């Protein structure tokens, strides 16, 4: 039987951003994947930046790193987590990227002497990228999220590309608008007018939505559905109520209560009978564990946060938060993450005592010198008071520096990033980076993406990873993890650090790069740091083994 043509679902935003368009797109992917379809997802960001790598995470949210090293938007993390699959750089697109390739092609005579114009050449480039991503992923359906909201100037060419795809094959393209219905406090009634305007703005781009996902605090009543239906030219069945829920992982099931996957399949003429795939069952089990996990676990995350507020913080460290959750839920615990400003520990060291009330401490990735001394004090406290400690990237580098200072006695031990004049540079820049840094070429110059590591037998790390697959103890010793850093442990100090008791339990296969540092289990309940970012590979259906080992140690501490 001939395979049906590939299908494309564009997800666009109406009214306001920040109402969960990324999670909606991910959930649409999930419910279609549950029906046995091969789904892939694309994020379009309309900014000029070629990637998210040079952006401040407190401004844009977390920079999510893909296996191939692409530095992307945090929604790519949502897609990977909900779809439980790896995506590649073809799944991510920005205005900068699209223009860069059109201009490069023009310079190389790729347009055969024609006048190269914004329309149609930019939309055509967008379309060719979407189709290429579909082909690479061998997907039956691609969900394409266009960042921002309709009516914004910078989205116009992406909407134009989508419109052109719809004209080309109407039965293969669907539009979902994620809208927002406010309930003004003085009025006390849910208002549909902003949604009506948003649909008209989309109409002005030549696009009629096929489905409106109505985000709001509470479910939509029949009256609101009727109004949107009447004013937006949509049958009532195409307006999906999407109220706030306790956990974002409930959203796919909520969509299905409104029969969204049936609706999309009928719009796109997709024959995908409802049979529960094994991943659908696993997802259900995971969601149950989210609700069943009630016993709290208190985890401190120590960083250099200033004036940013909790909201921004949780966006900047989304993958870390999610990774903690998956491992905690698997242990039946509900994690309570508390953000601590490392600078506070510099100003009043007496505050360190308060750390004993936490079941575990994380120092996540970071850059620059602000707050570093405070983090070092926290790490020392965690080591000396046997509080489970997990260092991610910068958190690992600082673990090594703390050990060098306080156990080896190298008082001025530091990283070149903070003090290039220190006598003992324990964390140093990689040779091939020196020249680039001198030229201020900071974009896309870090060590990025998945690289292999070899684990030391019997170590805390090796035992954690072996739990992934007990039948494959040998192959489990080689792992692939995602990186994003510029500096490395200076090999000249490794013998002395090892003699002083620190174990380098993960190294690059050539032995040149130290990737995991830990204290043996007999010395500390859990004191481990990774040069890579394990959080990027933590998924609801496969919690990360190192996070799980950390959480297990935290549960143990709590019990004591
Ligand atoms: N600033 C450190 C480096 O560049 C750590 C980076 C990180 O934590 N992602 O190596």
Coordinates of C-alpha atoms and ligand atoms in Angstrom, one line a residue:
X1 CA 0.0 0.0 0.0
X2 CA 1.3 3.4 -0.9
X3 CA 2.3 5.5 2.1
X4 CA 0.1 8.6 2.5
X5 CA 1.8 11.9 1.7
X6 CA 3.5 13.5 4.7
X7 CA 1.4 15.8 6.8
X8 CA 2.3 19.2 8.3
X9 CA 0.6 20.8 11.3
X10 CA 1.5 24.4 11.9
X11 CA 1.0 25.7 15.4
X12 CA 0.7 29.4 15.7
X13 CA 0.0 31.7 18.6
X14 CA -2.8 34.2 19.0
X15 CA -3.5 37.0 21.6
X16 CA -0.4 36.6 23.8
X17 CA 2.7 34.5 24.0
X18 CA 3.7 32.5 27.0
X19 CA 0.5 30.4 27.3
X20 CA 2.2 27.1 26.5
X21 CA 2.4 27.0 22.7
X22 CA 5.5 24.8 22.9
X23 CA 3.8 22.4 25.3
X24 CA 0.7 22.4 23.1
X25 CA 2.9 21.6 20.0
X26 CA 4.7 18.8 22.0
X27 CA 1.4 17.4 23.2
X28 CA -0.1 17.3 19.7
X29 CA 3.1 15.4 18.7
X30 CA 2.6 13.0 21.6
X31 CA -1.1 12.2 20.9
X32 CA -0.3 11.5 17.2
X33 CA 2.8 9.4 18.1
X34 CA 0.5 7.4 20.5
X35 CA -1.6 6.4 17.5
X36 CA 1.5 4.8 15.9
X37 CA 2.4 7.7 13.6
X38 CA 6.1 8.8 13.2
X39 CA 6.1 12.4 14.4
X40 CA 8.8 15.0 14.2
X41 CA 8.8 18.6 15.3
X42 CA 10.3 21.9 14.1
X43 CA 10.7 25.1 16.1
X44 CA 10.8 28.4 14.2
X45 CA 12.2 31.4 16.0
X46 CA 11.8 34.7 14.1
X47 CA 14.8 36.4 15.6
X48 CA 17.9 37.2 13.5
X49 CA 20.3 35.3 15.7
X50 CA 21.6 32.3 13.8
X51 CA 21.2 30.2 17.0
X52 CA 20.3 30.7 20.6
X53 CA 23.9 30.2 21.7
X54 CA 24.9 33.8 22.2
X55 CA 21.7 34.8 24.0
X56 CA 21.4 35.4 27.7
X57 CA 19.3 32.7 29.2
X58 CA 17.6 35.2 31.6
X59 CA 16.3 36.9 28.5
X60 CA 15.4 34.1 26.3
X61 CA 15.2 31.1 28.6
X62 CA 17.4 28.0 28.5
X63 CA 19.7 27.3 25.6
X64 CA 18.9 23.7 24.7
X65 CA 21.7 21.7 23.1
X66 CA 21.0 19.0 20.6
X67 CA 23.0 15.9 20.1
X68 CA 24.6 17.4 17.0
X69 CA 25.6 20.4 18.9
X70 CA 23.0 22.9 17.7
X71 CA 22.2 25.5 20.4
X72 CA 18.5 26.0 20.2
X73 CA 15.4 27.1 22.0
X74 CA 14.0 25.4 25.1
X75 CA 11.0 24.2 23.2
X76 CA 13.3 21.8 21.4
X77 CA 13.8 20.2 24.8
X78 CA 10.0 20.0 25.3
X79 CA 9.7 18.2 21.9
X80 CA 12.4 15.7 22.7
X81 CA 11.0 15.0 26.1
X82 CA 7.4 14.6 24.9
X83 CA 8.2 12.7 21.8
X84 CA 11.0 10.7 23.5
X85 CA 13.3 11.1 20.5
X86 CA 16.4 13.0 19.4
X87 CA 16.1 15.9 17.1
X88 CA 18.7 17.5 14.9
X89 CA 19.7 21.0 13.7
X90 CA 17.3 20.6 10.7
X91 CA 14.5 20.8 13.2
X92 CA 15.4 24.3 14.3
X93 CA 15.1 27.4 12.2
X94 CA 15.6 31.2 12.7
X95 CA 15.3 34.2 10.4
X96 CA 19.0 34.5 10.6
X97 CA 19.5 31.0 9.4
X98 CA 17.1 31.3 6.5
X99 CA 18.6 34.6 5.3
X100 CA 22.2 33.4 5.7
X101 CA 21.6 30.4 3.4
X102 CA 19.7 32.4 0.8
X103 CA 22.5 35.0 0.8
X104 CA 25.2 32.4 0.6
X105 CA 23.4 30.7 -2.3
X106 CA 23.1 34.0 -4.1
X107 CA 26.8 34.7 -3.7
X108 CA 27.6 31.3 -5.1
X109 CA 25.4 31.9 -8.2
X110 CA 22.9 29.4 -6.9
X111 CA 20.0 31.4 -8.3
X112 CA 21.4 31.4 -11.8
X113 CA 21.6 35.2 -12.3
X114 CA 18.0 35.9 -11.3
X115 CA 16.9 38.7 -9.0
X116 CA 16.7 37.2 -5.5
X117 CA 13.7 38.6 -3.7
X118 CA 12.3 38.4 -0.2
X119 CA 9.2 36.9 -1.7
X120 CA 9.2 34.2 -2.9
X121 CA 12.8 33.2 -2.2
X122 CA 12.7 33.4 1.6
X123 CA 9.5 31.4 2.0
X124 CA 10.8 28.9 -0.5
X125 CA 13.9 28.4 1.6
X126 CA 11.7 28.0 4.6
X127 CA 9.6 25.4 2.8
X128 CA 12.6 23.5 1.6
X129 CA 14.0 23.4 5.2
X130 CA 10.7 22.0 6.5
X131 CA 10.6 19.3 3.9
X132 CA 14.2 18.4 4.5
X133 CA 13.6 18.0 8.2
X134 CA 10.6 15.8 7.4
X135 CA 12.7 13.6 5.2
X136 CA 15.6 13.3 7.6
X137 CA 13.2 12.2 10.3
X138 CA 11.2 9.9 8.0
X139 CA 8.2 11.4 9.7
X140 CA 4.6 10.8 8.8
X141 CA 3.6 14.1 10.5
X142 CA 5.7 17.2 11.3
X143 CA 4.5 19.6 13.9
X144 CA 5.9 23.1 13.1
X145 CA 5.7 25.7 15.8
X146 CA 6.0 29.3 14.7
X147 CA 7.3 31.3 17.7
X148 CA 5.6 34.5 18.8
X149 CA 2.0 35.5 17.9
X150 CA 0.2 36.2 14.7
X151 CA 0.3 39.9 13.7
X152 CA 3.9 40.3 14.6
X153 CA 5.9 41.7 11.8
X154 CA 8.8 39.2 12.1
X155 CA 6.5 36.2 11.6
X156 CA 5.1 37.3 8.3
X157 CA 7.4 35.3 6.0
X158 CA 7.0 32.1 8.0
X159 CA 3.3 32.4 7.7
X160 CA 3.6 33.1 4.0
X161 CA 5.6 29.9 3.6
X162 CA 2.9 28.0 5.5
X163 CA 0.2 29.5 3.3
X164 CA 2.2 28.5 0.2
X165 CA 2.4 24.9 1.5
X166 CA -1.3 24.8 2.1
X167 CA -2.0 26.0 -1.5
X168 CA 0.3 23.3 -2.8
X169 CA -1.5 20.5 -1.1
X170 CA -4.5 21.6 1.0
X171 CA -5.2 18.1 2.4
X172 CA -1.7 17.8 3.9
X173 CA -1.5 21.0 5.9
X174 CA -3.4 22.0 9.0
X175 CA -3.3 25.1 11.1
X176 CA -3.8 25.1 14.9
X177 CA -4.0 28.4 16.6
X178 CA -3.2 28.4 20.3
X179 CA -5.2 31.3 21.6
X180 CA -5.9 32.8 25.0
X181 CA -9.2 33.7 26.7
X182 CA -8.8 36.1 29.5
X183 CA -11.3 36.4 32.4
X184 CA -10.9 40.1 33.5
X185 CA -11.2 40.2 37.2
X186 CA -13.7 43.1 37.2
X187 CA -15.9 41.5 34.6
X188 CA -15.7 37.9 35.8
X189 CA -16.5 36.5 32.4
X190 CA -14.4 34.7 29.9
X191 CA -13.9 36.9 26.8
X192 CA -13.6 35.6 23.3
X193 CA -13.0 38.9 21.5
X194 CA -9.1 38.8 21.6
X195 CA -9.3 35.3 20.0
X196 CA -11.7 36.7 17.3
X197 CA -9.1 39.4 16.5
X198 CA -6.3 36.9 16.5
X199 CA -8.1 34.7 14.0
X200 CA -8.7 37.8 11.8
X201 CA -5.0 38.7 11.9
X202 CA -4.2 35.2 10.8
X203 CA -6.9 35.5 8.0
X204 CA -5.1 38.6 6.9
X205 CA -2.1 36.4 6.1
X206 CA -4.4 34.3 3.9
X207 CA -4.7 31.5 6.5
X208 CA -7.8 30.1 8.1
X209 CA -7.1 28.1 11.3
X210 CA -8.5 24.5 11.2
X211 CA -8.5 24.2 15.0
X212 CA -8.5 26.8 17.8
X213 CA -6.9 25.6 21.1
X214 CA -8.5 27.8 23.7
X215 CA -6.1 28.3 26.5
X216 CA -7.6 29.8 29.7
X217 CA -7.7 29.3 33.5
X218 CA -10.8 27.2 33.3
X219 CA -12.6 25.1 30.7
X220 CA -14.5 26.7 27.9
X221 CA -18.3 26.5 28.2
X222 CA -20.7 25.9 25.2
X223 CA -21.5 29.6 24.9
X224 CA -17.9 30.5 24.3
X225 CA -17.4 27.7 21.8
X226 CA -20.5 28.9 20.0
X227 CA -19.1 32.5 19.8
X228 CA -15.7 31.5 18.5
X229 CA -17.4 29.1 16.1
X230 CA -19.7 31.8 14.7
X231 CA -17.2 34.6 14.5
X232 CA -14.2 32.6 13.3
X233 CA -15.9 30.4 10.7
X234 CA -15.2 27.1 12.5
X235 CA -17.5 24.3 13.5
X236 CA -17.9 24.0 17.3
X237 CA -16.1 20.7 17.3
X238 CA -12.9 22.4 16.1
X239 CA -12.6 24.5 19.2
X240 CA -10.7 22.7 21.8
X241 CA -10.9 23.7 25.5
X242 CA -7.4 23.8 27.0
X243 CA -7.6 24.9 30.6
X244 CA -4.7 25.2 33.0
X245 CA -3.7 21.9 34.5
X246 CA -1.7 20.8 37.5
X247 CA 1.1 19.3 35.5
X248 CA 2.0 19.9 31.8
X249 CA 2.2 16.1 31.4
X250 CA -1.6 16.0 31.7
X251 CA -2.1 18.0 28.6
X252 CA -2.0 15.2 26.0
X253 CA -4.7 13.4 27.9
X254 CA -6.7 16.6 28.2
X255 CA -6.5 17.2 24.5
X256 CA -7.7 13.6 23.9
X257 CA -10.7 14.2 26.1
X258 CA -11.7 16.7 23.4
X259 CA -10.8 14.1 20.7
X260 CA -8.1 16.3 19.2
X261 CA -6.1 13.4 17.5
X262 CA -9.3 12.2 15.8
X263 CA -10.0 15.7 14.6
X264 CA -6.5 16.2 13.2
X265 CA -6.5 12.8 11.6
X266 CA -9.8 13.6 9.9
X267 CA -8.7 17.1 8.8
X268 CA -5.5 15.6 7.3
X269 CA -7.2 12.5 6.0
X270 CA -4.8 10.3 8.1
X271 CA -5.7 6.7 8.7
X272 CA -4.2 5.9 12.1
X273 CA -6.5 3.7 14.0
X274 CA -6.4 4.2 17.8
X275 CA -4.3 1.4 19.0
X276 CA -2.3 2.0 22.1
X277 CA 1.4 1.8 21.3
X278 CA 3.9 0.7 24.0
X279 CA 5.1 4.3 24.4
X280 CA 1.5 5.4 24.9
X281 CA 1.2 3.0 27.9
X282 CA 4.6 4.0 29.3
X283 CA 3.5 7.7 29.0
X284 CA 0.3 6.9 30.9
X285 CA 2.3 5.2 33.6
X286 CA 4.6 8.2 33.9
X287 CA 1.7 10.6 34.3
X288 CA 0.3 8.4 37.0
X289 CA 3.6 8.5 38.8
X290 CA 3.5 12.4 38.6
X291 CA 0.3 12.4 40.6
X292 CA 1.2 9.7 43.0
X293 CA 4.4 11.3 44.1
X294 CA 3.5 13.2 47.2
X295 CA 6.4 12.9 49.7
X296 CA 8.5 16.0 49.3
X297 CA 12.2 16.2 48.6
X298 CA 13.9 19.5 49.1
X299 CA 16.6 20.3 46.6
X300 CA 18.6 23.5 46.6
X301 CA 19.8 24.9 43.2
X302 CA 22.6 27.4 43.8
X303 CA 23.4 30.0 41.1
X304 CA 24.2 33.6 40.6
X305 CA 20.6 34.8 40.2
X306 CA 19.9 38.5 40.7
X307 CA 16.7 40.4 40.4
X308 CA 15.3 37.9 37.9
X309 CA 12.5 36.4 40.0
X310 CA 11.4 32.8 40.0
X311 CA 9.7 32.9 36.7
X312 CA 12.8 33.6 34.7
X313 CA 14.8 31.2 36.7
X314 CA 12.6 28.3 36.0
X315 CA 12.8 29.1 32.3
X316 CA 16.6 29.4 32.4
X317 CA 17.1 26.0 33.9
X318 CA 14.1 24.1 32.5
X319 CA 15.9 20.9 31.6
X320 CA 17.5 20.7 35.1
X321 CA 14.2 21.1 36.7
X322 CA 12.6 18.5 34.5
X323 CA 15.5 16.1 35.0
X324 CA 15.1 16.3 38.7
X325 CA 11.4 15.7 38.5
X326 CA 11.7 12.5 36.3
X327 CA 14.1 10.9 38.7
X328 CA 12.1 12.0 41.7
X329 CA 8.8 10.8 40.4
X330 CA 10.4 7.5 39.6
X331 CA 11.2 7.3 43.3
X332 CA 7.8 8.4 44.3
X333 CA 9.0 11.8 45.5
X334 CA 7.7 15.3 44.7
X335 CA 10.8 17.6 44.4
X336 CA 10.7 21.0 45.8
X337 CA 13.3 23.1 44.2
X338 CA 14.6 26.1 46.1
X339 CA 16.7 28.7 44.3
X340 CA 19.6 30.1 46.3
X341 CA 21.7 33.0 45.3
X342 CA 25.4 32.0 45.6
X343 CA 26.4 35.7 46.3
X344 CA 24.5 35.5 49.6
X345 CA 27.0 32.9 50.8
X346 CA 29.9 35.2 50.1
X347 CA 28.3 38.0 52.1
X348 CA 27.3 36.0 55.1
X349 CA 29.1 32.6 55.4
X350 CA 27.0 31.9 58.5
X351 CA 24.2 31.2 56.0
X352 CA 25.9 28.0 55.0
X353 CA 24.4 26.3 58.0
X354 CA 20.9 26.6 56.4
X355 CA 22.1 24.2 53.7
X356 CA 21.7 21.3 56.1
X357 CA 18.0 21.5 55.7
X358 CA 18.2 20.4 52.1
X359 CA 18.2 16.8 50.9
X360 CA 20.5 17.6 48.0
X361 CA 22.3 20.5 46.4
X362 CA 22.8 21.2 42.7
X363 CA 25.2 23.8 41.1
X364 CA 24.1 24.0 37.5
X365 CA 25.9 25.3 34.4
X366 CA 27.0 28.9 34.3
X367 CA 29.5 31.4 33.0
X368 CA 31.6 34.2 34.3
X369 CA 33.0 35.1 37.7
X370 CA 30.0 36.5 39.6
X371 CA 28.9 34.3 42.5
X372 CA 31.7 31.8 42.0
X373 CA 33.2 32.1 45.5
X374 CA 29.8 31.6 47.0
X375 CA 29.3 28.4 45.0
X376 CA 32.7 27.1 46.1
X377 CA 31.7 27.6 49.7
X378 CA 28.5 25.8 49.1
X379 CA 30.3 22.9 47.5
X380 CA 32.8 22.7 50.4
X381 CA 29.9 22.7 52.8
X382 CA 28.2 19.9 50.9
X383 CA 31.4 17.8 50.9
X384 CA 32.2 18.3 54.5
X385 CA 28.7 17.8 55.8
X386 CA 27.9 14.9 53.5
X387 CA 25.0 16.5 51.7
X388 CA 24.4 14.9 48.3
X389 CA 25.9 17.2 45.7
X390 CA 25.5 17.2 41.9
X391 CA 27.5 19.6 39.8
X392 CA 26.6 20.2 36.2
X393 CA 29.3 21.6 33.9
X394 CA 30.4 24.7 35.8
X395 CA 29.2 22.8 38.9
X396 CA 31.8 20.1 38.1
X397 CA 34.6 22.5 37.3
X398 CA 34.0 24.2 40.7
X399 CA 33.9 20.9 42.5
X400 CA 37.4 20.2 41.2
X401 CA 38.6 23.7 42.2
X402 CA 37.1 23.4 45.7
X403 CA 38.9 20.1 46.1
X404 CA 42.2 21.5 44.9
X405 CA 41.9 24.4 47.3
X406 CA 40.7 22.8 50.4
X407 CA 42.0 19.2 50.2
X408 CA 45.2 19.7 48.1
X409 CA 45.9 23.0 49.7
X410 CA 46.3 25.0 46.5
X411 CA 44.8 28.1 47.9
X412 CA 44.6 30.1 44.7
X413 CA 43.3 27.3 42.5
X414 CA 40.9 28.7 40.0
X415 CA 39.6 28.5 36.4
X416 CA 41.1 30.7 33.7
X417 CA 37.5 32.0 33.1
X418 CA 37.6 33.7 36.6
X419 CA 41.3 34.4 37.2
X420 CA 43.8 34.0 34.3
X421 CA 46.6 35.2 36.6
X422 CA 46.2 32.4 39.2
X423 CA 49.3 30.3 39.8
X424 CA 47.2 27.2 39.8
X425 CA 44.8 27.1 36.8
X426 CA 42.9 23.9 37.5
X427 CA 40.3 24.6 34.8
X428 CA 41.9 25.8 31.6
X429 CA 40.9 26.7 28.1
X430 CA 41.1 24.2 25.4
X431 CA 44.1 24.9 23.0
X432 CA 42.0 25.3 19.9
X433 CA 39.8 27.8 21.6
X434 CA 42.5 30.3 22.5
X435 CA 42.8 31.9 19.1
X436 CA 39.0 32.3 18.8
X437 CA 38.6 33.9 22.2
X438 CA 41.4 36.3 21.3
X439 CA 39.4 37.4 18.3
X440 CA 36.2 37.5 20.3
X441 CA 34.7 34.8 18.1
X442 CA 32.3 33.5 20.7
X443 CA 29.4 32.2 18.6
X444 CA 29.3 28.5 18.1
X445 CA 32.8 28.0 19.4
X446 CA 32.3 25.9 22.5
X447 CA 32.6 22.2 22.7
X448 CA 29.1 21.4 21.7
X449 CA 26.9 18.3 21.4
X450 CA 27.2 14.6 22.1
X451 CA 30.6 13.1 22.7
X452 CA 31.5 9.6 24.0
X453 CA 33.0 8.9 27.4
X454 CA 34.5 5.9 29.0
X455 CA 33.6 5.1 32.6
X456 CA 35.8 3.8 35.3
X457 CA 34.6 0.4 36.5
X458 CA 33.1 0.3 40.0
X459 CA 32.8 4.0 40.2
X460 CA 29.6 5.8 41.4
X461 CA 29.0 6.9 37.8
X462 CA 29.6 3.5 36.2
X463 CA 27.2 1.9 38.7
X464 CA 24.5 4.5 38.0
X465 CA 24.7 4.0 34.2
X466 CA 24.9 0.2 34.5
X467 CA 21.5 0.3 36.1
X468 CA 20.2 1.4 32.7
X469 CA 20.9 -2.0 31.3
X470 CA 22.2 -4.7 33.6
X471 CA 22.8 -7.1 30.8
X472 CA 25.3 -4.9 29.1
X473 CA 27.9 -4.0 31.7
X474 CA 30.6 -3.5 29.2
X475 CA 28.8 -1.4 26.7
X476 CA 27.3 0.6 29.5
X477 CA 30.8 1.8 30.3
X478 CA 30.7 3.9 27.2
X479 CA 28.2 6.8 27.3
X480 CA 27.2 9.7 25.0
X481 CA 26.4 12.9 26.7
X482 CA 25.8 16.5 25.5
X483 CA 28.2 19.2 26.1
X484 CA 28.4 23.0 26.1
X485 CA 31.5 24.5 27.5
X486 CA 34.8 26.2 26.7
X487 CA 37.0 25.1 29.6
X488 CA 38.3 21.7 30.7
X489 CA 40.1 20.2 33.8
X490 CA 43.8 20.8 33.4
X491 CA 45.4 17.4 33.1
X492 CA 48.6 18.5 34.8
X493 CA 46.7 18.5 38.1
X494 CA 44.9 15.2 37.8
X495 CA 47.6 12.9 39.4
X496 CA 47.7 15.1 42.5
X497 CA 44.0 15.4 42.8
X498 CA 43.7 11.6 42.4
X499 CA 46.3 11.0 45.1
X500 CA 44.2 13.3 47.3
X501 CA 41.2 11.1 46.8
X502 CA 39.2 12.6 43.9
X503 CA 38.2 10.1 41.3
X504 CA 37.9 11.0 37.6
X505 CA 35.4 8.3 36.7
X506 CA 34.5 9.5 33.2
X507 CA 37.0 10.4 30.5
X508 CA 37.0 10.9 26.7
X509 CA 38.0 7.7 24.9
X510 CA 41.5 9.0 24.3
X511 CA 41.8 9.7 28.0
X512 CA 42.6 13.4 27.3
X513 CA 39.5 15.0 28.8
X514 CA 38.2 14.5 32.3
X515 CA 34.4 14.4 32.2
X516 CA 33.2 13.1 35.5
X517 CA 34.7 13.8 38.9
X518 CA 33.4 12.1 42.1
X519 CA 34.2 11.0 45.6
X520 CA 34.0 7.2 46.2
X521 CA 30.7 6.0 47.8
X522 CA 32.5 5.1 51.1
X523 CA 33.6 8.8 51.4
X524 CA 30.4 10.6 50.6
X525 CA 26.8 9.7 50.0
X526 CA 26.9 11.4 46.6
X527 CA 29.5 14.0 45.5
X528 CA 29.7 14.0 41.7
X529 CA 30.1 16.5 38.9
X530 CA 29.9 16.1 35.1
X531 CA 31.6 18.3 32.5
X532 CA 28.6 17.5 30.3
X533 CA 25.0 18.3 30.8
X534 CA 23.1 15.2 31.7
X535 CA 19.9 17.2 32.0
X536 CA 19.6 17.4 28.2
X537 CA 19.0 13.7 27.9
X538 CA 16.6 13.2 30.8
X539 CA 13.2 12.2 29.5
X540 CA 9.9 11.3 31.2
X541 CA 10.2 7.8 29.8
X542 CA 13.9 7.4 30.6
X543 CA 15.0 9.4 33.7
X544 CA 18.7 10.1 33.6
X545 CA 20.7 7.5 35.7
X546 CA 23.0 10.2 37.3
X547 CA 20.0 12.3 38.4
X548 CA 18.4 9.1 39.7
X549 CA 21.5 8.2 41.7
X550 CA 21.6 11.8 43.1
X551 CA 17.9 11.6 44.0
X552 CA 18.3 8.2 45.7
X553 CA 21.1 9.7 47.8
X554 CA 18.8 12.6 48.7
X555 CA 16.0 10.3 49.7
X556 CA 18.4 8.4 51.9
X557 CA 19.5 11.6 53.6
X558 CA 16.0 12.7 54.2
X559 CA 15.2 9.4 55.9
X560 CA 18.2 9.8 58.3
Ligands
LIG1 N1 31.8 28.4 32.0 C1 32.2 27.1 31.9 C2 32.8 26.8 30.5 O1 32.7 27.5 29.6 C3 31.0 26.1 32.1 C4 30.0 26.2 31.1 C5 28.7 25.6 31.5 O2 28.4 25.5 32.7 N2 27.8 25.3 30.6 O3 33.5 25.8 30.4

